[in-house]
GROMACS .gro file of C-alpha atoms in nm:
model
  388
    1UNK     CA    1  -0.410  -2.735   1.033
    2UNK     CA    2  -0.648  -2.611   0.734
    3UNK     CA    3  -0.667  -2.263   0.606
    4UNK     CA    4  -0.986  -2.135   0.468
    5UNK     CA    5  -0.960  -1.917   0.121
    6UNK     CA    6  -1.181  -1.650   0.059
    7UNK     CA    7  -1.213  -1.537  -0.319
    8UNK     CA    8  -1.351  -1.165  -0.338
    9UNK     CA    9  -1.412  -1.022  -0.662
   10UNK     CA   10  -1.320  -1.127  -0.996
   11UNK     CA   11  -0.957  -1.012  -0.882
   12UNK     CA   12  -0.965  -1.250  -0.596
   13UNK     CA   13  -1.115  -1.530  -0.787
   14UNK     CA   14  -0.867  -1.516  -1.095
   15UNK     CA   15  -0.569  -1.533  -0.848
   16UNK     CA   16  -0.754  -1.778  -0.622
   17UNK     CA   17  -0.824  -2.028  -0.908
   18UNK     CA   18  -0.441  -1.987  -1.008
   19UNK     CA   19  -0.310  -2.032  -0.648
   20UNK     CA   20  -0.493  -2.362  -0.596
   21UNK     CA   21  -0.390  -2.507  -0.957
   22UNK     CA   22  -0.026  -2.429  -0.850
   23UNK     CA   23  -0.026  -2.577  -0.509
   24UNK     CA   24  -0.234  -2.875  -0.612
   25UNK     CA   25   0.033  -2.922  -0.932
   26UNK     CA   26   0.339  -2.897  -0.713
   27UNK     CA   27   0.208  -3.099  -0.439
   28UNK     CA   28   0.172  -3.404  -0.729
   29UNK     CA   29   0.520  -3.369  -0.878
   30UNK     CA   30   0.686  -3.692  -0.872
   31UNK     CA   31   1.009  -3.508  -0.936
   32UNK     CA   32   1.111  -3.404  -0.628
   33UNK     CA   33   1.445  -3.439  -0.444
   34UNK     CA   34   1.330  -3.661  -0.160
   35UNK     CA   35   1.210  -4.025  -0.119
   36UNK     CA   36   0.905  -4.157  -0.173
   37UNK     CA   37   0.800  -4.147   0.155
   38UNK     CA   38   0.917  -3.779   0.212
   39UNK     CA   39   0.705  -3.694  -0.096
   40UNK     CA   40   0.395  -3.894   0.072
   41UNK     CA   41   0.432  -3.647   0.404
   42UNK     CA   42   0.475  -3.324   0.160
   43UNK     CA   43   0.174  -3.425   0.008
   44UNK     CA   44  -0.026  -3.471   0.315
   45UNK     CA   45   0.079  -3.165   0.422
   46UNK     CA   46  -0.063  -2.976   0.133
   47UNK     CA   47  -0.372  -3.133   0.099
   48UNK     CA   48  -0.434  -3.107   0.501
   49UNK     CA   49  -0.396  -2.709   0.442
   50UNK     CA   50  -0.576  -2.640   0.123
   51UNK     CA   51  -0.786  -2.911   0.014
   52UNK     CA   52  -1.014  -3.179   0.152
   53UNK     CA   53  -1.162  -3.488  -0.034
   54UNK     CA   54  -1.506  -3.564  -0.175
   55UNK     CA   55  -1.542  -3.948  -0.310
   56UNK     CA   56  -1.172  -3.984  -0.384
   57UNK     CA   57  -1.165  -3.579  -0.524
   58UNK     CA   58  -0.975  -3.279  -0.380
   59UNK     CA   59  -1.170  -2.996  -0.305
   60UNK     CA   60  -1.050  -2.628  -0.225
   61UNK     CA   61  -1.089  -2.517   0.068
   62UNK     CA   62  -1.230  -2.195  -0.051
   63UNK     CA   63  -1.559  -1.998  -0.059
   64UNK     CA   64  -1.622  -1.788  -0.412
   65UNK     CA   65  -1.771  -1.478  -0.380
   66UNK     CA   66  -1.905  -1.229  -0.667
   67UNK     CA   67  -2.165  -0.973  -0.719
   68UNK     CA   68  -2.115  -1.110  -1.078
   69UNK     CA   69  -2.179  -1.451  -1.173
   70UNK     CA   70  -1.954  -1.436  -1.498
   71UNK     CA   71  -1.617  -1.527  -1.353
   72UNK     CA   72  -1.720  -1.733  -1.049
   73UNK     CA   73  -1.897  -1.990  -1.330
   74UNK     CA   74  -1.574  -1.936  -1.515
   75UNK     CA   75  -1.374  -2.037  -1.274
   76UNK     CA   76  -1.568  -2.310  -1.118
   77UNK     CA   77  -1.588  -2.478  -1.544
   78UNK     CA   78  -1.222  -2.466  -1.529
   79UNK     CA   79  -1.141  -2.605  -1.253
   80UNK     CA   80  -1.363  -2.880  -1.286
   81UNK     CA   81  -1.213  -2.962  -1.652
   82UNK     CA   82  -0.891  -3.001  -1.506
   83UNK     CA   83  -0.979  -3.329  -1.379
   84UNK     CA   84  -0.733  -3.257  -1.080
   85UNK     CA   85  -0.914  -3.074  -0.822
   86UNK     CA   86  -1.259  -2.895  -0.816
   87UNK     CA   87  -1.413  -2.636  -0.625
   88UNK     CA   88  -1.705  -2.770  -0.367
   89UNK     CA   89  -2.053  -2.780  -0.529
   90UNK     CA   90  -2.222  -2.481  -0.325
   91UNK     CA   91  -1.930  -2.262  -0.183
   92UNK     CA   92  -1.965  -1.983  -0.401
   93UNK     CA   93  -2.228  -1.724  -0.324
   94UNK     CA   94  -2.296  -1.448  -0.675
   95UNK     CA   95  -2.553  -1.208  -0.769
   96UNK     CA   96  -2.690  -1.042  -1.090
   97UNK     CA   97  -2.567  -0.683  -0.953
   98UNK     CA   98  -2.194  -0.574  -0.964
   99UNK     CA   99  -2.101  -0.307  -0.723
  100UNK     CA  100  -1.938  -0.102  -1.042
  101UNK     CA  101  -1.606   0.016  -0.831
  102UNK     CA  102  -1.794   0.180  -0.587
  103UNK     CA  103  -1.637   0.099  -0.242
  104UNK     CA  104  -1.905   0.230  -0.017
  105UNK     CA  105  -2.198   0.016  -0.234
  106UNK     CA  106  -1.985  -0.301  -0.155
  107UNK     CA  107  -1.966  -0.215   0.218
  108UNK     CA  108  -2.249  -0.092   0.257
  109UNK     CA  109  -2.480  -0.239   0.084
  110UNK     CA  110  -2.366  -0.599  -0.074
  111UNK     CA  111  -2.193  -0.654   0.290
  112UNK     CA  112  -2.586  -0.596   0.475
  113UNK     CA  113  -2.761  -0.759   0.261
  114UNK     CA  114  -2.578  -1.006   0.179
  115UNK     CA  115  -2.406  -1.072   0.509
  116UNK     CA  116  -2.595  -1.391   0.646
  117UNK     CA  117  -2.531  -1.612   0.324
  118UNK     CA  118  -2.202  -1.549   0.251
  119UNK     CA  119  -2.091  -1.629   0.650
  120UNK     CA  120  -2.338  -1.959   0.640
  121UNK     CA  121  -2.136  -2.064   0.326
  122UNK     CA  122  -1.808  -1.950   0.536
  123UNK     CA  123  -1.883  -2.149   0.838
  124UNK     CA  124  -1.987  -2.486   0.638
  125UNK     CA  125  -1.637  -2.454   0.483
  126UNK     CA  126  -1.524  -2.417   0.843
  127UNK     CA  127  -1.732  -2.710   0.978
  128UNK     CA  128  -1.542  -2.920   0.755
  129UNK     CA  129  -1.160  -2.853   0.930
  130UNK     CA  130  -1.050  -3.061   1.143
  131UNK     CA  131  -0.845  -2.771   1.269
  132UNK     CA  132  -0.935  -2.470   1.138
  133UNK     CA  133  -0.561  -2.234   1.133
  134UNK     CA  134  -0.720  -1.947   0.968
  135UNK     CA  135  -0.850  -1.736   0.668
  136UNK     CA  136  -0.652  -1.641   0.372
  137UNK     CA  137  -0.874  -1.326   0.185
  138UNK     CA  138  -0.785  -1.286  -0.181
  139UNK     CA  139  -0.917  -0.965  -0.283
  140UNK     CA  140  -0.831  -0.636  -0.477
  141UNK     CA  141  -0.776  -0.312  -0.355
  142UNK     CA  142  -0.930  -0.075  -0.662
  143UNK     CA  143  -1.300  -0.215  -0.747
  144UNK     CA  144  -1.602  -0.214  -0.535
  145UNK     CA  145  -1.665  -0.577  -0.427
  146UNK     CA  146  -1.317  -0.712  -0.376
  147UNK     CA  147  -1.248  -0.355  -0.178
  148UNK     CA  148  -1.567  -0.270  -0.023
  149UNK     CA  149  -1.686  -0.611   0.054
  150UNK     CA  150  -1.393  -0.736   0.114
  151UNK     CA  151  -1.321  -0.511   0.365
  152UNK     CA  152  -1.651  -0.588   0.522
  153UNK     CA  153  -1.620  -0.928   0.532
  154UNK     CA  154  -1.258  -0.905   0.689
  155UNK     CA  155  -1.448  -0.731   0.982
  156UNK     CA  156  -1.724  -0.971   1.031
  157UNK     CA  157  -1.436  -1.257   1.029
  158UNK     CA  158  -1.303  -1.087   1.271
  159UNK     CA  159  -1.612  -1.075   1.476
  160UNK     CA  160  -1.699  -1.405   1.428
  161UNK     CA  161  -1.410  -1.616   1.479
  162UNK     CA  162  -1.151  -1.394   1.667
  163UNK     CA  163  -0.947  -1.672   1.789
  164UNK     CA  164  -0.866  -1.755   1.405
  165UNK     CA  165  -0.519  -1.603   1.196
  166UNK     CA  166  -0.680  -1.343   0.874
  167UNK     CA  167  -0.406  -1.265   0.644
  168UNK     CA  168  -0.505  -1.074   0.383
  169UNK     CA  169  -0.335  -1.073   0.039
  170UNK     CA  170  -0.483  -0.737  -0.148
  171UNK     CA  171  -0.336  -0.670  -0.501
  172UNK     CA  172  -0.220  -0.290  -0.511
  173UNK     CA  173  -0.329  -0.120  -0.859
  174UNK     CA  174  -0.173   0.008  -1.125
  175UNK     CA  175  -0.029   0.384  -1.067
  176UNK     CA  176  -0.180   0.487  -1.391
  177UNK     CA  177  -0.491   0.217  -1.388
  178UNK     CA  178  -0.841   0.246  -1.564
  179UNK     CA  179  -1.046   0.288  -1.205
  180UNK     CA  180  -1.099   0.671  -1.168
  181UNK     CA  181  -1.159   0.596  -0.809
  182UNK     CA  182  -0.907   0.340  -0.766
  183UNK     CA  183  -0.684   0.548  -0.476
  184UNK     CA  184  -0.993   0.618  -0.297
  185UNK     CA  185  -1.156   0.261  -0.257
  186UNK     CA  186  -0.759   0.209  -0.154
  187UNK     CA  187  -0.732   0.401   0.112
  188UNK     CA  188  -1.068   0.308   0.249
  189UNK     CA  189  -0.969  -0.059   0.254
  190UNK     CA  190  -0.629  -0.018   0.405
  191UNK     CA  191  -0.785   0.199   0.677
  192UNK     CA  192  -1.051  -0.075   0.739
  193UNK     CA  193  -0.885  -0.367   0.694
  194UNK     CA  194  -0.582  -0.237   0.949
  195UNK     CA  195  -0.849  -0.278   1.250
  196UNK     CA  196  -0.969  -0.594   1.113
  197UNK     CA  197  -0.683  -0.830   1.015
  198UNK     CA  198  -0.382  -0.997   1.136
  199UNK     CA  199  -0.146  -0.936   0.845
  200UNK     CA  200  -0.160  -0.765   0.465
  201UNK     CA  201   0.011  -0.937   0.246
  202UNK     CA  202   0.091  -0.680  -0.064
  203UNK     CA  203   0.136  -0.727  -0.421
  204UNK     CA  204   0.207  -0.438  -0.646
  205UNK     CA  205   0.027  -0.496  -1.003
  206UNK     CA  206   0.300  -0.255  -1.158
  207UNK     CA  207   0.597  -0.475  -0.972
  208UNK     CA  208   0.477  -0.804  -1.126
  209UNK     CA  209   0.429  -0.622  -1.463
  210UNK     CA  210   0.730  -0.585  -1.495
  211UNK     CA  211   0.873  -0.919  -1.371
  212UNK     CA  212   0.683  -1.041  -1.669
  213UNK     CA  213   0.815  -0.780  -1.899
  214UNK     CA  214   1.176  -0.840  -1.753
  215UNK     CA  215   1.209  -1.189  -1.643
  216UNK     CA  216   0.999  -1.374  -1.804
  217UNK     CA  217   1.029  -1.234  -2.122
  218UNK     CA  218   0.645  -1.206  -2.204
  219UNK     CA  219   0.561  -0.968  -2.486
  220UNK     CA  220   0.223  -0.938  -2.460
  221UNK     CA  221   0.136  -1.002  -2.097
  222UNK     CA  222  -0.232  -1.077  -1.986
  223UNK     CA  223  -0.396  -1.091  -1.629
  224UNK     CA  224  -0.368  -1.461  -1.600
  225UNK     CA  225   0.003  -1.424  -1.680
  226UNK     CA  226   0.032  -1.211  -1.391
  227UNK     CA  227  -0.187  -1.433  -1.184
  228UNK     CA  228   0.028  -1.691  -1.222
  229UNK     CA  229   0.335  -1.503  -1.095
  230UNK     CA  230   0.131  -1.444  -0.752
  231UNK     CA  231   0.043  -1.797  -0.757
  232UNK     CA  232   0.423  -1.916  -0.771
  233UNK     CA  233   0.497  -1.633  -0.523
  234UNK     CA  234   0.204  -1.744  -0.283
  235UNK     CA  235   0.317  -2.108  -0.329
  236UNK     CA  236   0.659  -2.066  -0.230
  237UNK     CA  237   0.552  -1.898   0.107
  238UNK     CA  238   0.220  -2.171   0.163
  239UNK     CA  239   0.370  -2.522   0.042
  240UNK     CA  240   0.532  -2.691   0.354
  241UNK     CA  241   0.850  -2.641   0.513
  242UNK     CA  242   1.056  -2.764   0.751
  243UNK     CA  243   1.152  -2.558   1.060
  244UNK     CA  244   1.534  -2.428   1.047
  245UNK     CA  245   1.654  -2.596   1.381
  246UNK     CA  246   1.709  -2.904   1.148
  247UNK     CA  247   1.357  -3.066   1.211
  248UNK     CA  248   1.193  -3.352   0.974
  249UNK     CA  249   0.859  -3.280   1.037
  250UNK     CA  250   0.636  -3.027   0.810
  251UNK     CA  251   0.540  -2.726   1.014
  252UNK     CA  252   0.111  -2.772   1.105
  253UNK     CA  253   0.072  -2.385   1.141
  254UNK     CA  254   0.115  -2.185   0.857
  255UNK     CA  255  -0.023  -1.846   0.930
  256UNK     CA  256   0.017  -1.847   1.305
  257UNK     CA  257   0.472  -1.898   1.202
  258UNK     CA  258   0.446  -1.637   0.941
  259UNK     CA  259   0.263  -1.438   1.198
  260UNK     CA  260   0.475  -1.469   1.472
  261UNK     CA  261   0.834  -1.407   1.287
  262UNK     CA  262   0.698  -1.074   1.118
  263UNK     CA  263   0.410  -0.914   1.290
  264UNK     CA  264   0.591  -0.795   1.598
  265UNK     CA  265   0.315  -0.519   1.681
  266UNK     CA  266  -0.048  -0.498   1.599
  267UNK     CA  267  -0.003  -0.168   1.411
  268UNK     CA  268   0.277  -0.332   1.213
  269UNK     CA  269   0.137  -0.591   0.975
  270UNK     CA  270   0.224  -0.513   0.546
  271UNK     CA  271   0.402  -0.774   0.411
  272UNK     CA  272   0.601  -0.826   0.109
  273UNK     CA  273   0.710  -1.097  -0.074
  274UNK     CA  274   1.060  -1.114  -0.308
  275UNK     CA  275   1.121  -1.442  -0.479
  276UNK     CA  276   1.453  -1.521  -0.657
  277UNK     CA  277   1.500  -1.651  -0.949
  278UNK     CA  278   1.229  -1.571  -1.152
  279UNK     CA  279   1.251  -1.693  -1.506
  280UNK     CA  280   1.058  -1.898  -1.731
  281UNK     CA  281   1.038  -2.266  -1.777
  282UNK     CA  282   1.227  -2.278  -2.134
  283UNK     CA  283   1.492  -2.118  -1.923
  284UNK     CA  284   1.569  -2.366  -1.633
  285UNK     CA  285   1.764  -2.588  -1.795
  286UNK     CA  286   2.026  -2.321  -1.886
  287UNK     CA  287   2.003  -2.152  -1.550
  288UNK     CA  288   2.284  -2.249  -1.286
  289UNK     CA  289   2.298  -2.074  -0.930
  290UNK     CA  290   2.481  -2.135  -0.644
  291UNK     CA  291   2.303  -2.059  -0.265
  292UNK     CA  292   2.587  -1.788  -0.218
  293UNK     CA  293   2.487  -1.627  -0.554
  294UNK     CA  294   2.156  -1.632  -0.452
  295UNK     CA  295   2.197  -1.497  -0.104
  296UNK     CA  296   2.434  -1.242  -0.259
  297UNK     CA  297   2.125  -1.094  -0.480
  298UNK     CA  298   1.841  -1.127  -0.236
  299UNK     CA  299   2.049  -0.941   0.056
  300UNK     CA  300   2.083  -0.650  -0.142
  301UNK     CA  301   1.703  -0.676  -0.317
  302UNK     CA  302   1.666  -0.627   0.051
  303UNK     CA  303   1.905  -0.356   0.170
  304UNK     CA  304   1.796  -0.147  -0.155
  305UNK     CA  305   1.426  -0.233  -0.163
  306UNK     CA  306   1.473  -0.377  -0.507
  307UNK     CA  307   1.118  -0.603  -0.596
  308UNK     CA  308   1.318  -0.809  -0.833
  309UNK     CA  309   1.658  -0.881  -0.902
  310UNK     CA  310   1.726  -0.685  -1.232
  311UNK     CA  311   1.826  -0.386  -1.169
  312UNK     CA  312   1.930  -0.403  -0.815
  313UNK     CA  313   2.131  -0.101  -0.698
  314UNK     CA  314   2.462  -0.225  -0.587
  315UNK     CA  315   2.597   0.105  -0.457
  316UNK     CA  316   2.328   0.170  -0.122
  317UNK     CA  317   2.482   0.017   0.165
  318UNK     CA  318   2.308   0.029   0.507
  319UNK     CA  319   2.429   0.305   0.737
  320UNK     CA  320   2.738   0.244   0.917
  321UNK     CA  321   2.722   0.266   1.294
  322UNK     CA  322   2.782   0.615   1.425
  323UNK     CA  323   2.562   0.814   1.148
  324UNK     CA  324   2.275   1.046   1.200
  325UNK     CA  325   1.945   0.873   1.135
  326UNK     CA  326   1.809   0.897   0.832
  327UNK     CA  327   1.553   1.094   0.932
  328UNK     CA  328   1.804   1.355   0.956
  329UNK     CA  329   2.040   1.344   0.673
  330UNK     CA  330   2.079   1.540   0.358
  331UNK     CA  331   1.790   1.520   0.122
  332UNK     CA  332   2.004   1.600  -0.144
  333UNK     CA  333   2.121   1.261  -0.176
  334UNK     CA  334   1.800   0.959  -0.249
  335UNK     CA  335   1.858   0.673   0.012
  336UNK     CA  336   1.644   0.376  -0.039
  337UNK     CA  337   1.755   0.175   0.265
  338UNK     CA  338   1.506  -0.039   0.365
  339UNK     CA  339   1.330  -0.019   0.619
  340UNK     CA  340   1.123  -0.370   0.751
  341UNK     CA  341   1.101  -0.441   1.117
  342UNK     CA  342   1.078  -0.804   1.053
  343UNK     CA  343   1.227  -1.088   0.800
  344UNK     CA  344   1.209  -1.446   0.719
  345UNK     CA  345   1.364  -1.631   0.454
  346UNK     CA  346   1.209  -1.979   0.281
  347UNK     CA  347   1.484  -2.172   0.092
  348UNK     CA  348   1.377  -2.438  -0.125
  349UNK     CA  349   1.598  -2.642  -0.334
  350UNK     CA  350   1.880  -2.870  -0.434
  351UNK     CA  351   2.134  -2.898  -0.104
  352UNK     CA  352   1.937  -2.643   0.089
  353UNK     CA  353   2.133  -2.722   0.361
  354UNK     CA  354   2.441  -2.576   0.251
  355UNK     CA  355   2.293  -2.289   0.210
  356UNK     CA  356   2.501  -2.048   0.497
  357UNK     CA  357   2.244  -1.735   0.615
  358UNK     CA  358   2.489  -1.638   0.882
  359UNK     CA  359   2.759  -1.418   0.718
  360UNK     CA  360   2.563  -1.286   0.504
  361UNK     CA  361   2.242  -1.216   0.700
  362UNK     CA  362   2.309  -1.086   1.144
  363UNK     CA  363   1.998  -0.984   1.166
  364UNK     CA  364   1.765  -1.166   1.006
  365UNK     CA  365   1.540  -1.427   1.186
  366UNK     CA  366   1.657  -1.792   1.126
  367UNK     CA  367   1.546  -1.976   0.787
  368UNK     CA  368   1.244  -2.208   0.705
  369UNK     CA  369   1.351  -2.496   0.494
  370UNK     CA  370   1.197  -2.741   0.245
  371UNK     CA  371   1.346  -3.006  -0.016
  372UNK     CA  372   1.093  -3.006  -0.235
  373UNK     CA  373   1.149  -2.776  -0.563
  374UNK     CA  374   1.369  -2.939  -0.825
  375UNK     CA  375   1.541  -2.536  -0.910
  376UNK     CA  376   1.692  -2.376  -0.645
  377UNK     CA  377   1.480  -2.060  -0.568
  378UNK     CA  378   1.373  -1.895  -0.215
  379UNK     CA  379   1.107  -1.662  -0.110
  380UNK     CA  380   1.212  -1.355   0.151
  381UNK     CA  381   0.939  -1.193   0.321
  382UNK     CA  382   0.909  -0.884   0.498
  383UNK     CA  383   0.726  -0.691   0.722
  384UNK     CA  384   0.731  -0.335   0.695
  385UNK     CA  385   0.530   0.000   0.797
  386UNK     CA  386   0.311   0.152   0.569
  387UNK     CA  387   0.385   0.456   0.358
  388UNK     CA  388   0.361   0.831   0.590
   0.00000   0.00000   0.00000
């Protein structure tokens, strides 16, 4: 089943751009841990999802959209240079007129005006899935079109094809960023965007800061270097997987699994993403982990709501059985227990099925595997209520 991207903004596009070159790189490593034929199906399996082919070429499925021109022509140049993949010829939609961070002008008056083209270019993209699985909306949370129309686009998704999975992945901003208005426009798209999608995928711009800073050891870090980190993050939770009853066939519904192990209400639908390790290239080769050492980590990233694994609090412990709620215990004392409704782990790697969940995880839903990455790595995903 295909997913259709939406790129909103010159946030959304950046990422989107670096997503696809990811997925369409990993799916084309001839380095993997399975057989030839094994590769063949993961293959498949990508391209089914995320791209379709034009006279021999893979095409994103994915529909630019910009008040700007600047970065959508930027974007569609480099793609096509690659020589790998390309964008399709007309899905991108621009305009002369930014909407200069003002969430209401992207709502309401981009989204209007503008709504009839940008849902023609939407459905064409459509028209060419076999199966359509849903919409994956790449957008940012502090400007004006990313937020505003993002948000109103989101709703008319909604309207129009209500049988089809929206998942959302908004980029949070900076806590000290260079949009005066940037908590505003915020709020406004959480509060719109609740009523209108099936799942928000968060991603904290001050979190992968400082993975960069921390992990991988960047000294001067740009946007495309946190770009990329999404990208790896967003691949590891996209790319294929088997299913963790022991199956050999790729999963065919991506959003509708992720949906169904961690959205267990309506009203409860913010996800996050933890991925471990993150390091650089240049250091792989010196890296060895084990899947207990890994486990190890992750469960208590996840017990003390740690985003990466530097730095992780060893000393919070979940409450034992027989204490007050927390709710109701002494203030005097921080306790950052977390608190998700829902998990699911993705383990990808060398021997991934040695990899034992069971001791270390009672609660947590069962895994979804793959045997694709050369480093052992997994992504954990959570869902989680939003902030009172």
């Amino acid at each position: 089943m295909s997913i259709v991207t939406v790129q909103l903004g010159q946030c959304g596009n950046q990422i989107g751009f670096e997503v696809f070159d990811a997925l369409f790189t990993d799916s084309q490593c001839s380095q993997g841990l399975c057989s030839k034929r094994e590769n063949g199906a993961y293959q498949a399996s990508c391209r089914e999802r995320f791209f379709r082919e034009e006279n021999g070429v893979p095409i994103a499925r994915a529909v630019l959209v910009d008040m700007e021109p600047k970065v959508i022509n930027h974007m569609l140049s480099k793609a096509a240079q690659s020589g790998q993949w390309k964008y399709g010829q007309h899905a991108y939609f621009c305009q002369k007129q930014g909407s200069g961070n003002n969430w209401a002008y992207g709502y309401s008056v981009h989204g209007p005006k503008h709504k009839e083209s940008i849902m023609n270019l939407i459905q064409k993209e459509v028209e060419k899935c076999d199966s359509l699985n849903g919409f994956f909306i790449i957008m940012s949370m502090a400007g004006g079109t990313g937020s505003g129309l993002g948000a109103f686009l989101t709703q008319q998704l909604q309207d129009h094809y209500s049988n089809a999975l929206k998942m959302n992945q908004i980029i949070w901003p900076y806590g000290t960023g260079e949009v005066i208005v940037q908590n505003y426009n915020s709020i406004l798209t959480l509060s719109h965007l609740y009523r209108s999608s099936d799942a928000l995928l968060v991603h904290e711009n001050d979190a992968i800061h400082k993975i960069c800073a921390k992990l991988m050891n960047i000294k001067q870090i740009s946007f495309r270097d946190l770009n990329q980190v999404l990208a790896h993050q967003l691949g590891s939770v996209f790319q294929p997987t088997y299913s963790g009853e022991g199956s050999c066939h790729y999963r065919r519904n991506p959003l509708g699994d992720l949906m169904e192990n961690l959205v267990p209400h309506p009203e409860f639908k913010m996800l996050g993403v933890r991925n471990i390790p993150q390091m650089s290239e240049n250091s792989l080769p010196y890296s060895a982990f084990t899947w207990a050492g890994l486990l190890k980590h992750l469960r208590q990233m996840l017990i003390s709501h740690a985003k990466m694994e530097e730095g992780i609090d060893w000393q919070v412990q979940p409450p034992l059985p027989g204490l007050p709620p927390l709710g109701k215990m002494s203030l005097t004392r921080e306790q950052r227990f977390n608190t998700s409704l829902a998990n699911l782990v993705i383990l990808r790697g060398r021997d991934v099925q040695s990899a034992n969940l069971e001791p270390n995880t009672p609660a947590w839903l069962p895994a979804v595997e793959s045997h694709r990455t050369e480093p052992a790595w997994w992504a954990h995903l959570e869902s989680s209520t939003p902030a009172g």
